[in-house]
CSV table of C-alpha atoms and ligand atoms in Angstrom, one decimal:
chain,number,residue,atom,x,y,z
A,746,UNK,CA,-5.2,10.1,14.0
A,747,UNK,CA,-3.3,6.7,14.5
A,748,UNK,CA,-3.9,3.9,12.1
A,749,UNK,CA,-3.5,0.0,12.6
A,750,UNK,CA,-1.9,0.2,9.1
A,751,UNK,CA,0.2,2.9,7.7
A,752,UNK,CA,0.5,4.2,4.4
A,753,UNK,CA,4.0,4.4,4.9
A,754,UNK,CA,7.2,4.1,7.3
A,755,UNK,CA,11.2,3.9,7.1
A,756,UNK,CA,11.9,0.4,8.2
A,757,UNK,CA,15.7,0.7,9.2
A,758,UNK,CA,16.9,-3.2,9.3
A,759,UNK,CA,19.9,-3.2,7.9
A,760,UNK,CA,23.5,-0.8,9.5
A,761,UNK,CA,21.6,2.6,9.7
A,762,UNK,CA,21.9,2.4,13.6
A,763,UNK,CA,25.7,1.2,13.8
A,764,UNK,CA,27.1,4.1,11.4
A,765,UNK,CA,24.9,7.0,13.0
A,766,UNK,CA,26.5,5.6,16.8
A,767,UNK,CA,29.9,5.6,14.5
A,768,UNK,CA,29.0,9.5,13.3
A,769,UNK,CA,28.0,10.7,16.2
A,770,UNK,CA,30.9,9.1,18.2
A,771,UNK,CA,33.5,10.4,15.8
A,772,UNK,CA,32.1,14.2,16.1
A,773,UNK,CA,31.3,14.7,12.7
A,774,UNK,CA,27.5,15.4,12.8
A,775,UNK,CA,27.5,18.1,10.0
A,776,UNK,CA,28.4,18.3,6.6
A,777,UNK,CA,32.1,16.8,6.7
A,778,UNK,CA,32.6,13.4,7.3
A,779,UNK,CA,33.2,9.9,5.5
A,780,UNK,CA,29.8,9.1,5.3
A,781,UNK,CA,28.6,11.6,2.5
A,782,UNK,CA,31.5,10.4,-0.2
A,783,UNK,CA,30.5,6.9,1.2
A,784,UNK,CA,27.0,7.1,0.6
A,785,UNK,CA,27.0,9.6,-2.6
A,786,UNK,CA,29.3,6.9,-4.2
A,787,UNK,CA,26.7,4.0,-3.0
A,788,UNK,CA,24.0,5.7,-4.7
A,789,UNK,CA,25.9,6.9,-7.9
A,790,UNK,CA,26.9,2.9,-8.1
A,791,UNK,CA,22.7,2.1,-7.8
A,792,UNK,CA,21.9,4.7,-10.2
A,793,UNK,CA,24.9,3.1,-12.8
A,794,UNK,CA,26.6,6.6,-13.2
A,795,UNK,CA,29.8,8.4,-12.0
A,796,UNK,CA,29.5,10.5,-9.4
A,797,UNK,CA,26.6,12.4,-7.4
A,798,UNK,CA,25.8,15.3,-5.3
A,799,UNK,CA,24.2,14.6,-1.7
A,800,UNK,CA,21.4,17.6,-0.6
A,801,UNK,CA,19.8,18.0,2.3
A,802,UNK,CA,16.4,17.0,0.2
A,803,UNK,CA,15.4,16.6,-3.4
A,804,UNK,CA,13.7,20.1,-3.6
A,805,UNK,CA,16.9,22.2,-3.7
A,806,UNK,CA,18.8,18.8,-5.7
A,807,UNK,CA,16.1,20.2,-8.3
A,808,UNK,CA,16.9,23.9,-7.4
A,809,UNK,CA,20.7,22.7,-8.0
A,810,UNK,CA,19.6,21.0,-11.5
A,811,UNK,CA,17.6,23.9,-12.6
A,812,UNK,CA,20.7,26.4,-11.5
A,813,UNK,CA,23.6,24.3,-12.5
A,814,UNK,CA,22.1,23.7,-16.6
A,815,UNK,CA,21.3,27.6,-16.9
A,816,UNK,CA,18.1,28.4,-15.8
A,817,UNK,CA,17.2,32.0,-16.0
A,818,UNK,CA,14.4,34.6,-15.6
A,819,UNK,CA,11.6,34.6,-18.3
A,820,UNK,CA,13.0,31.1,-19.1
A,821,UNK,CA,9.7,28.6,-19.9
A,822,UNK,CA,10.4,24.4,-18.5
A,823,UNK,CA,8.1,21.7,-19.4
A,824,UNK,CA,6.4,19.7,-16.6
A,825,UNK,CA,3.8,17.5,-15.8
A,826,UNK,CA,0.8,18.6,-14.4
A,827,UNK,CA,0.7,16.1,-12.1
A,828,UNK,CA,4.1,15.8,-9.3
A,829,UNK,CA,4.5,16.6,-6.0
A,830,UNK,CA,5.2,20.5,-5.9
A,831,UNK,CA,8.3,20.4,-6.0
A,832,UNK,CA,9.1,19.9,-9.2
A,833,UNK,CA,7.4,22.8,-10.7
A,834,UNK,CA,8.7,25.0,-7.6
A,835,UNK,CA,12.1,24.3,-8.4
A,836,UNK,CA,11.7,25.9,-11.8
A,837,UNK,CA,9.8,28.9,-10.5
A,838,UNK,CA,12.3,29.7,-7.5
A,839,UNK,CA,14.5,30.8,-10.9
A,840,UNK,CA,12.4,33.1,-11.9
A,841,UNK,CA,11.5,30.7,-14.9
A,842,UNK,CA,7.7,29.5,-15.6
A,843,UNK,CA,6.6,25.8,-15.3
A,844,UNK,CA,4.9,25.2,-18.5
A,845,UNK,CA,2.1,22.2,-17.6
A,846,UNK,CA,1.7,19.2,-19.0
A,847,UNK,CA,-1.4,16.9,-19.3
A,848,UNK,CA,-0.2,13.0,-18.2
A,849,UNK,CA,-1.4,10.0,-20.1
A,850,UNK,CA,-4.4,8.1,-19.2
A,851,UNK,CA,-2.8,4.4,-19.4
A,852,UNK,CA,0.6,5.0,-17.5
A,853,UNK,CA,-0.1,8.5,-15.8
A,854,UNK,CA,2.9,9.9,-16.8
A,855,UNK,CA,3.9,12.5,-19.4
A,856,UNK,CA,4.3,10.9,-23.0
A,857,UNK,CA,7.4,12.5,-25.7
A,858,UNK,CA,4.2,13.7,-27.9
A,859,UNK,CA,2.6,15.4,-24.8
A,860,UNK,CA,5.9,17.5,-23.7
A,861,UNK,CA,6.1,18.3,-27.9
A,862,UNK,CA,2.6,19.7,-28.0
A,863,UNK,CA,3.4,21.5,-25.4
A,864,UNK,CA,6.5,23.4,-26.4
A,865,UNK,CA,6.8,27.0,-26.2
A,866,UNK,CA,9.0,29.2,-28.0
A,867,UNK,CA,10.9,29.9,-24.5
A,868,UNK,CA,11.1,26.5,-23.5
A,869,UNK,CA,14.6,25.5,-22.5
A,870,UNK,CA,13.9,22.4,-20.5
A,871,UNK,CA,12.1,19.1,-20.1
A,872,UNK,CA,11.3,18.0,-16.6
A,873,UNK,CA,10.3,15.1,-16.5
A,874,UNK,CA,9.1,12.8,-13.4
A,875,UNK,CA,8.6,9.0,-13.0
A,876,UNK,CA,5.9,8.6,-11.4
A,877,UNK,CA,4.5,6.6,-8.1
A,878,UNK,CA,8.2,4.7,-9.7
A,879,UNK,CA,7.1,3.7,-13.0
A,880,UNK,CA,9.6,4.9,-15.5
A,881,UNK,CA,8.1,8.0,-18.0
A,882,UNK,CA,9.0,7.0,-21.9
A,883,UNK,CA,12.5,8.5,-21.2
A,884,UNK,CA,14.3,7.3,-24.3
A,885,UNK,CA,11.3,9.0,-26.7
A,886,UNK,CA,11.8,12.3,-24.1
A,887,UNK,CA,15.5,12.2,-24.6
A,888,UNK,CA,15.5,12.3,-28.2
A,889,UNK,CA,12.8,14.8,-28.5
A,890,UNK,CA,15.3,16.9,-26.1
A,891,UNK,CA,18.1,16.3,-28.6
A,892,UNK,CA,16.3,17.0,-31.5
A,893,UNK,CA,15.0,20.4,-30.0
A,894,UNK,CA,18.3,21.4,-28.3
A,895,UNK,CA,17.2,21.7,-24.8
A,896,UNK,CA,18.3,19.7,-21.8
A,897,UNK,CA,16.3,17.0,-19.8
A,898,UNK,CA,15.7,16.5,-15.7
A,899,UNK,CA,14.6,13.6,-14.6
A,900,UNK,CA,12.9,13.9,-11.3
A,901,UNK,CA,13.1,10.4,-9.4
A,902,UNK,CA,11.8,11.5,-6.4
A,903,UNK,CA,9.5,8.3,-6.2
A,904,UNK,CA,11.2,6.2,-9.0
A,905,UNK,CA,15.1,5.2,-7.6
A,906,UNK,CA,16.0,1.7,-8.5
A,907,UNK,CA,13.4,1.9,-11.7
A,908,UNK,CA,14.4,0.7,-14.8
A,909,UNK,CA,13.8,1.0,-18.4
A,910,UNK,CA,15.2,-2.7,-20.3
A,911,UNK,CA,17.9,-2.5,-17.5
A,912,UNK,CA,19.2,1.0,-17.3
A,913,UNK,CA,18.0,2.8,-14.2
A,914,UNK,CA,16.1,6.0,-14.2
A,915,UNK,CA,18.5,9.1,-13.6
A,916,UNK,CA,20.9,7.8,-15.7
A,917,UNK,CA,19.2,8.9,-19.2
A,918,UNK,CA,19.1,13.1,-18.9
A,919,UNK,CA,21.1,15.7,-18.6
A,920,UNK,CA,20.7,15.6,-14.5
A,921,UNK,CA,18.8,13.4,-12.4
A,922,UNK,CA,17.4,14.0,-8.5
A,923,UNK,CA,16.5,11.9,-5.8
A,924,UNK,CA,14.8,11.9,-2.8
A,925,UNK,CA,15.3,10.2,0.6
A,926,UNK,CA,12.3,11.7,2.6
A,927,UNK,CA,10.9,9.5,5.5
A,928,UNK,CA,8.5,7.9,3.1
A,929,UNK,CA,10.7,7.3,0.1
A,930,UNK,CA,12.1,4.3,-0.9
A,931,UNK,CA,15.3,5.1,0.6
A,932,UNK,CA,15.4,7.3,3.7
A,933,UNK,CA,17.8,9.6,5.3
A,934,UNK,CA,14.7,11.2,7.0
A,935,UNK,CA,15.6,14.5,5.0
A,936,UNK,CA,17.7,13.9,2.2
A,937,UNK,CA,18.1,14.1,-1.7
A,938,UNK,CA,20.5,13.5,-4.4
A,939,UNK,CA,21.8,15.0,-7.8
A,940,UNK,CA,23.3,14.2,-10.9
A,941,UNK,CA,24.6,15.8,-13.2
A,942,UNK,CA,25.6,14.3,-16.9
A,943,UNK,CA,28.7,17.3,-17.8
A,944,UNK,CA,31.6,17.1,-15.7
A,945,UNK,CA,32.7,20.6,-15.9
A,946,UNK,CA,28.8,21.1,-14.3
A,947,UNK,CA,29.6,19.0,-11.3
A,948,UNK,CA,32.1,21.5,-10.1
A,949,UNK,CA,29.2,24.4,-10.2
A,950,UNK,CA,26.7,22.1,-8.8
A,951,UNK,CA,28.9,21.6,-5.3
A,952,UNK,CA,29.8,25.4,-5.5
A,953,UNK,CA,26.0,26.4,-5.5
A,954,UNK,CA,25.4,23.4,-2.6
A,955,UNK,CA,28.0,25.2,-0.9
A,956,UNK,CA,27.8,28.9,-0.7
A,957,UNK,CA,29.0,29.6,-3.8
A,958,UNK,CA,32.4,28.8,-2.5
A,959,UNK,CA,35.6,28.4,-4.7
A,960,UNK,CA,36.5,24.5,-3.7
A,961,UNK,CA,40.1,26.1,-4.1
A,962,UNK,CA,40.1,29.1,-1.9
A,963,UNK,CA,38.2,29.1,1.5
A,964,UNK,CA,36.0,31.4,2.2
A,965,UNK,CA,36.4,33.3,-1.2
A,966,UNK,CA,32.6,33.3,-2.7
A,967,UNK,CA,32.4,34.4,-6.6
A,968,UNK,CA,29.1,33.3,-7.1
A,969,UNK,CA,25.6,33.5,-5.1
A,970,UNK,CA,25.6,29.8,-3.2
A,971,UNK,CA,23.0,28.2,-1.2
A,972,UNK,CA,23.4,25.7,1.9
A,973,UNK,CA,22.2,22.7,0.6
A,974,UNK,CA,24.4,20.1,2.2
A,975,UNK,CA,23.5,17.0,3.3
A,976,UNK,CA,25.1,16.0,7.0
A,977,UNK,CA,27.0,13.0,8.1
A,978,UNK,CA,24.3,11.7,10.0
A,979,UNK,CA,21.9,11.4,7.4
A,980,UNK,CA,24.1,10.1,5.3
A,981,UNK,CA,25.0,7.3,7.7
A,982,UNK,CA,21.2,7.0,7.6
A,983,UNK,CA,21.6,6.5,3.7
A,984,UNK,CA,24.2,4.5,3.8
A,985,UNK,CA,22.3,1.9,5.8
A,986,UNK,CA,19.6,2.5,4.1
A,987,UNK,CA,21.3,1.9,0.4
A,988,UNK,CA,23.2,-1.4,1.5
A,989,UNK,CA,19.7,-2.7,1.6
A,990,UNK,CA,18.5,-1.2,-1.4
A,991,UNK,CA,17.8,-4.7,-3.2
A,992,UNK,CA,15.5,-5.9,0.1
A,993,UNK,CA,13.7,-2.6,-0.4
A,994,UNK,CA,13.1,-2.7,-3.8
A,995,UNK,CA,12.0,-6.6,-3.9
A,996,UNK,CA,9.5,-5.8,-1.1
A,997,UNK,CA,7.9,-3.3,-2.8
A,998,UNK,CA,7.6,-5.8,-5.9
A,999,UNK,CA,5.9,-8.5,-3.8
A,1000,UNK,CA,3.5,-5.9,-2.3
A,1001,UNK,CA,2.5,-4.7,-5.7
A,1002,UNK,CA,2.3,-8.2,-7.5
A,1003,UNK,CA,0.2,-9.3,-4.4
A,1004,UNK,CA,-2.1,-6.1,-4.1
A,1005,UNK,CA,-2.6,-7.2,-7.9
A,1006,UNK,CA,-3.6,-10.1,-7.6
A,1007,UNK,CA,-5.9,-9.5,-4.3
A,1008,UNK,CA,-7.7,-6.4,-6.4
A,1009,UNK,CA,-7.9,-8.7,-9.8
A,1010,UNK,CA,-11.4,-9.1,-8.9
A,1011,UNK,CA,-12.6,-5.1,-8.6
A,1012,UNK,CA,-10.7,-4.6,-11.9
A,1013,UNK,CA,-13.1,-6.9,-13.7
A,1014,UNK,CA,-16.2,-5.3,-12.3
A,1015,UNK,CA,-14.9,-2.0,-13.7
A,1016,UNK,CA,-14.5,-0.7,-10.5
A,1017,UNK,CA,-11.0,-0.3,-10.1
A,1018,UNK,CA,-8.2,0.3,-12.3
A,1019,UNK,CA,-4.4,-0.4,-12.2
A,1020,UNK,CA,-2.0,1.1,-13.9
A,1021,UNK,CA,-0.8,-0.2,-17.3
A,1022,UNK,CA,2.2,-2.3,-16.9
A,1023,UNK,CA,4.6,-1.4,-20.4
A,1024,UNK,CA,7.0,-4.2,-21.3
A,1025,UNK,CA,10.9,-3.6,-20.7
A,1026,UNK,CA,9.9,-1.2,-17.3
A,1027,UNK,CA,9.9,-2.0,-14.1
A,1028,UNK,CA,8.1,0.1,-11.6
A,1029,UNK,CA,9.7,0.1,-7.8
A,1030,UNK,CA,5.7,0.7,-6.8
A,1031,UNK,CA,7.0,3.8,-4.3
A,1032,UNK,CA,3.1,3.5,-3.2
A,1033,UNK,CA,0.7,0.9,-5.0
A,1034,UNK,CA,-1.6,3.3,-6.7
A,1035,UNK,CA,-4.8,2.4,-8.3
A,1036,UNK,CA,-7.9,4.7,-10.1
A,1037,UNK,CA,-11.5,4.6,-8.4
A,1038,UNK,CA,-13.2,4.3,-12.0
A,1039,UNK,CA,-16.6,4.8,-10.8
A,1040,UNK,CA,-18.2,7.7,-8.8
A,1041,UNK,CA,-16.4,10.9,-8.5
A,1042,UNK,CA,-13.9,12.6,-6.1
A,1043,UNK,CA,-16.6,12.6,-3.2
A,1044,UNK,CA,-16.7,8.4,-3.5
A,1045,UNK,CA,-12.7,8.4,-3.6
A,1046,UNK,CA,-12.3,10.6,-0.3
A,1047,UNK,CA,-15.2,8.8,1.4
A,1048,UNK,CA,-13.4,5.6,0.4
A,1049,UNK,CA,-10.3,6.9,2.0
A,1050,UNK,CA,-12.2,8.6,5.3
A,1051,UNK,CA,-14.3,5.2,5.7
A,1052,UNK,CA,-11.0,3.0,5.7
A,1053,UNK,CA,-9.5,5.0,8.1
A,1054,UNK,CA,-12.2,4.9,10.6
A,1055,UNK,CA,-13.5,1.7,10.4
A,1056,UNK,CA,-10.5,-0.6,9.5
A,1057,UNK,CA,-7.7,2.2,10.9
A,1058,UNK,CA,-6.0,1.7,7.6
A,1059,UNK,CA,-4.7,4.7,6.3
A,1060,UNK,CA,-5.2,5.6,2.0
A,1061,UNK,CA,-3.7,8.8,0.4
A,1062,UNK,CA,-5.0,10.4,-2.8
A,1063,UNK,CA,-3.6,11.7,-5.6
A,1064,UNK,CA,-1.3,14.4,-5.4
A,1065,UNK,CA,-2.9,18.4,-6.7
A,1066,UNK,CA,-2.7,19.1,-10.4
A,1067,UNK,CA,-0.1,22.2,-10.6
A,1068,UNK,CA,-3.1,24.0,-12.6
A,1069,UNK,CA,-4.9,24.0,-9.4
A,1070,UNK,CA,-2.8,25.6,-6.9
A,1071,UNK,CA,-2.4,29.3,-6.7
A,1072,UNK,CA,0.7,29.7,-7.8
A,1073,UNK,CA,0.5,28.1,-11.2
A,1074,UNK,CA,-3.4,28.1,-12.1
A,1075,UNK,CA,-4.0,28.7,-16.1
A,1076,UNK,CA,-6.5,28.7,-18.4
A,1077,UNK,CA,-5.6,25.6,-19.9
A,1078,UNK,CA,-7.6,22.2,-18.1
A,1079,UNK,CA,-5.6,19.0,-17.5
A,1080,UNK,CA,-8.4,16.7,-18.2
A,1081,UNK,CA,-6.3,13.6,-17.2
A,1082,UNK,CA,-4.2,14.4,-14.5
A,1083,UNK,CA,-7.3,16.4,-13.2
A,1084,UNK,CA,-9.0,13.2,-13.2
A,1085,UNK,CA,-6.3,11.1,-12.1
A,1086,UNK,CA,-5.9,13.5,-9.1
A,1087,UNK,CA,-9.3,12.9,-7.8
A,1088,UNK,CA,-10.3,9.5,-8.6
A,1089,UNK,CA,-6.5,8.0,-7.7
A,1090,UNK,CA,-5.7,6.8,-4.2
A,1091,UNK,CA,-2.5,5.1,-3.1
A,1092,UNK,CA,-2.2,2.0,-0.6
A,1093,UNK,CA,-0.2,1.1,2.3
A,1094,UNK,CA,3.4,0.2,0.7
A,1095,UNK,CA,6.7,-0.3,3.1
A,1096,UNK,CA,8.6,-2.8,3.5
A,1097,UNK,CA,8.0,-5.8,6.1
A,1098,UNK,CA,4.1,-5.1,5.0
A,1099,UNK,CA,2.9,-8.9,5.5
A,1100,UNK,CA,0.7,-10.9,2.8
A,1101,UNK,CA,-1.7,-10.9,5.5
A,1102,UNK,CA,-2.4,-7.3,6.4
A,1103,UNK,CA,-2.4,-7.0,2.4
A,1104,UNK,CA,-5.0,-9.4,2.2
A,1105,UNK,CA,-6.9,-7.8,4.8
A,1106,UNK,CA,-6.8,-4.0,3.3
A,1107,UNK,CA,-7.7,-5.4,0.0
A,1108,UNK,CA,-10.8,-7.7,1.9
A,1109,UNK,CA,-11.4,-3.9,3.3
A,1110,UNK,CA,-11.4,-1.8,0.3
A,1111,UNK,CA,-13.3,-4.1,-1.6
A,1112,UNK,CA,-16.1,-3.7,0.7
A,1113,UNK,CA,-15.9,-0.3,1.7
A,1114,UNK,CA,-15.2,0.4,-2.7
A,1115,UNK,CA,-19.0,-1.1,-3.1
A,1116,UNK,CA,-20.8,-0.2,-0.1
A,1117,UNK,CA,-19.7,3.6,-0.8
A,1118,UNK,CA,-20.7,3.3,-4.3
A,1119,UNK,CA,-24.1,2.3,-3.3
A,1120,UNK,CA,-24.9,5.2,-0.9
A,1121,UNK,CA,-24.0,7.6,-4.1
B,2524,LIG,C1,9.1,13.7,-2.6
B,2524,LIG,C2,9.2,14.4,-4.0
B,2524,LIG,C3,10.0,15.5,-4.2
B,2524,LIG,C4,10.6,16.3,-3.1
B,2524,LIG,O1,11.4,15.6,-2.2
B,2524,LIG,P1,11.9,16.3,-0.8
B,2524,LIG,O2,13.1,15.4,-0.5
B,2524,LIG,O3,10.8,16.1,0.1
B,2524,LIG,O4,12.3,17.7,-1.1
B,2524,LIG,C5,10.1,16.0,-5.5
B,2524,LIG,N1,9.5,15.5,-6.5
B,2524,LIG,C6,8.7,14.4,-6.3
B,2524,LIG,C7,8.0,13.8,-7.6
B,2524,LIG,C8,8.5,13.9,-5.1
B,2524,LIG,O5,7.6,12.8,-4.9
C-alpha cells in the first residue's frame, strides 16, 4: 500500500551523496576504507565517548556486546518486555535466557526497581533499552548494576542523541549499541554501532566483528569470529548522515512539541495519552508515540487501518511483548507492556515533516479516534 504520509523515511540532505560518489570512485566499497574510522569517530564524538565499533546493524552490535562482556550458556540477562526483538535475540543467540521485564506505566520503560524484582540467581546482565528515545532511569540502573556486580547494555537503537541532564545515552554502561536502519534517526540503510566501556574489550570486540582474527597476524584465527563489518559505503552514508545529526535531532523535537500541542485536546477528554515527560531528559522522539486509552486493541488497529485508507496516512503500533512470541513465551504476564503493546500507536516522525501535514494527521486522528470509538 502507498501512503500520502509516511511513518517514516531517511531524508539524505546533508554530504551522504558526495562521499558515497567519493567511495565508490576510490574502489573501496567494502569494509576498508577512510570512511568507517571517519564515521565511527563522528559518532563516538556524538555519543561523548572514546572510541566505537561500526557493524553492519545493531543486532550483531548487541551480539558483539553480549559476546565481548562474557556471555555464556545457562547465563540469565534482564530485559524489557517490551523492545524490538532484537534485544532479547541477542542474548539468546548465546545460549543465555532473556529474563523479562514488565515496563512502567508513566515512561514505558523499565524502572531500577523493576530490573531488581526481577533478578535471578543466574543473572549476569542488565539490558536495558531507551525507548521510542526517551532515556530509561540509567543512573538508578547503573548503580543497581554496581551494587549487584553485573554489567549494564544500553540498547539505543531508537534513543541516539538522548540525554539524561546533558550526558548522552550509551555513554553510562558498560557497552552501548546503536542503530542506523532506514528508519532510525541516523541511517546508513543497514548499519549499527558499539561501545564498549574497558579498553582491553575493544580489542575482542573488533576480533569477534572480524573473524576472530588476530589484528596482528593475518589470517591467523584463535577465536570463533563473525562478519559483522560495516562497509565504506554505508559509512559514507553515516557520515553524511551524522554531520547533520543536530538538524535531525531538532526536527524530531519540533515534530513532537507540535504533535503535543495539536493532540492537547484528546488528552483532556481522556482519550489519548502522552508519554510522561521526566525533568533533566530529553527524548529525540525516534517516532511520536501516544496510548489509545479507551477501547481496546481492536479500536487501536481499526484507528490505524481507517487512517490509512481514508487519509493514506500511515500509523504503526506497538512493538510485541517478548512474552508473546514463541520463542520467549512464560508464565509470567506483563500487564503494562501488554497493554502498552496494544493500545500504543506511533505517528508519522522524519524530518522535513511540515507543521501542516502534522496538523492535518492530528485533524485526522482526532476524528477517526472518536468516530471508531463510537462504532464500539
Ligand atoms: C531497530 C532496533 C534494533 C535493531 O537494529 P537493526 O539495526 O535493525 O539490527 C535493536 N533494538 C531496538 C530497540 C531497535 O529499535
Amino acid at each position: 500500500m502507498s501512503f500520502k504520509v509516511n511513518l517514516s523515511k531517511p531524508i539524505l540532505c546533508g554530504n551522504e551523496k558526495k562521499y558515497v560518489i567519493d567511495a565508490i570512485d576510490s574502489g573501496w566499497i567494502s569494509s576498508i576504507g577512510p570512511y568507517i574510522a571517519r564515521f565511527e569517530q563522528a559518532v563516538a564524538a556524538l555519543i561523548g565517548v572514546d572510541e566505537c565499533i561500526s557493524t553492519n546493524n545493531c543486532t550483531t552490535a548487541l551480539h558483539l556486546a553480549c559476546l565481548t562482556l562474557g556471555l555464556k550458556p545457562g547465563d540469565e540477562v534482564l530485559v524489557p518486555a517490551l523492545t524490538y526483538v532484537a534485544s532479547a535475540n541477542a542474548i539468546a543467540y548465546c545460549g543465555a535466557k532473556p529474563v523479562l521485564v514488565d515496563c512502567d506505566r508513566a515512561s514505558w520503560n523499565c524502572t531500577a526497581t523493576a530490573f531488581s524484582q526481577a533478578w535471578t540467581p543466574r543473572t549476569v546482565g542488565v539490558l536495558a533499552v531507551h525507548l521510542y528515545g526517551l532515556p530509561s532511569p540509567i543512573n538508578e540502573i547503573v548503580d543497581l548494576c554496581h551494587r549487584r556486580g553485573v554489567w549494564l547494555i544500553e540498547d539505543c537503537a531508537e534513543s541516539i542523541g538522548a540525554t539524561i541532564n546533558g550526558k548522552k545515552v550509551g555513554s553510562f554502561g558498560d557497552a552501548a549499541t546503536f542503530s542506523f536502519y532506514g528508519n532510525k534517526t541516523i541511517s546508513t540503510g543497514e548499519g549499527g554501532m558499539l561501545y564498549v566501556r574497558d579498553p582491553e574489550k575493544i580489542c575482542l570486540a573488533r576480533m569477534l566483528r572480524g573473524q576472530g582474527m588476530d589484528p596482528n597476524r593475518p589470517y591467523w584465527h584463535p577465536i570463533l569470529g563473525y562478519n559483522y563489518r560495516m562497509t565504506n559505503v554505508a559509512a559514507a552514508i553515516g557520515l553524511g548522515q551524522i554531520e547533520m545529526a543536530d538538524y535531525h535531532l531538532e526536527e524530531r523535537r519540533r515534530i513532537a512539541r507540535r504533535y503535543a500541542v495539536n493532540l492537547a485536546p484528546l488528552v483532556a477528554e481522556g482519550l489519548l495519552q502522552l508519554r510522561d515527560s521526566i525533568p533533566g531528559f530529553e527524548s529525540t522522539f525516534w517516532l511520536f508515540s501516544a496510548i489509545l486509552s479507551s477501547g481496546n486493541k481492536q479500536h487501536r488497529d481499526n484507528v490505524i487501518k481507517s487512517l490509512a485508507e481514508q487519509y493514506g496516512i500511515e500509523m504503526r503500533p506497538f512493538f510485541v511483548p517478548m512474552n508473546c512470541l514463541p520463542m520467549y513465551k512464560t508464565d509470567s504476564s506483563y500487564p503494562v507492556a501488554e497493554f502498552l503493546s496494544e493500545h500504543g500507536l506511533s505517528f508519522p516522525t522524519y524530518s522535513g515533516l511540515t507543521n501542516r501535514e502534522i496538523d492535518e494527521i492530528c485533524a485526522a486522528v482526532s476524528k477517526t479516534i472518536c468516530k471508531t470509538i463510537s462504532k464500539n
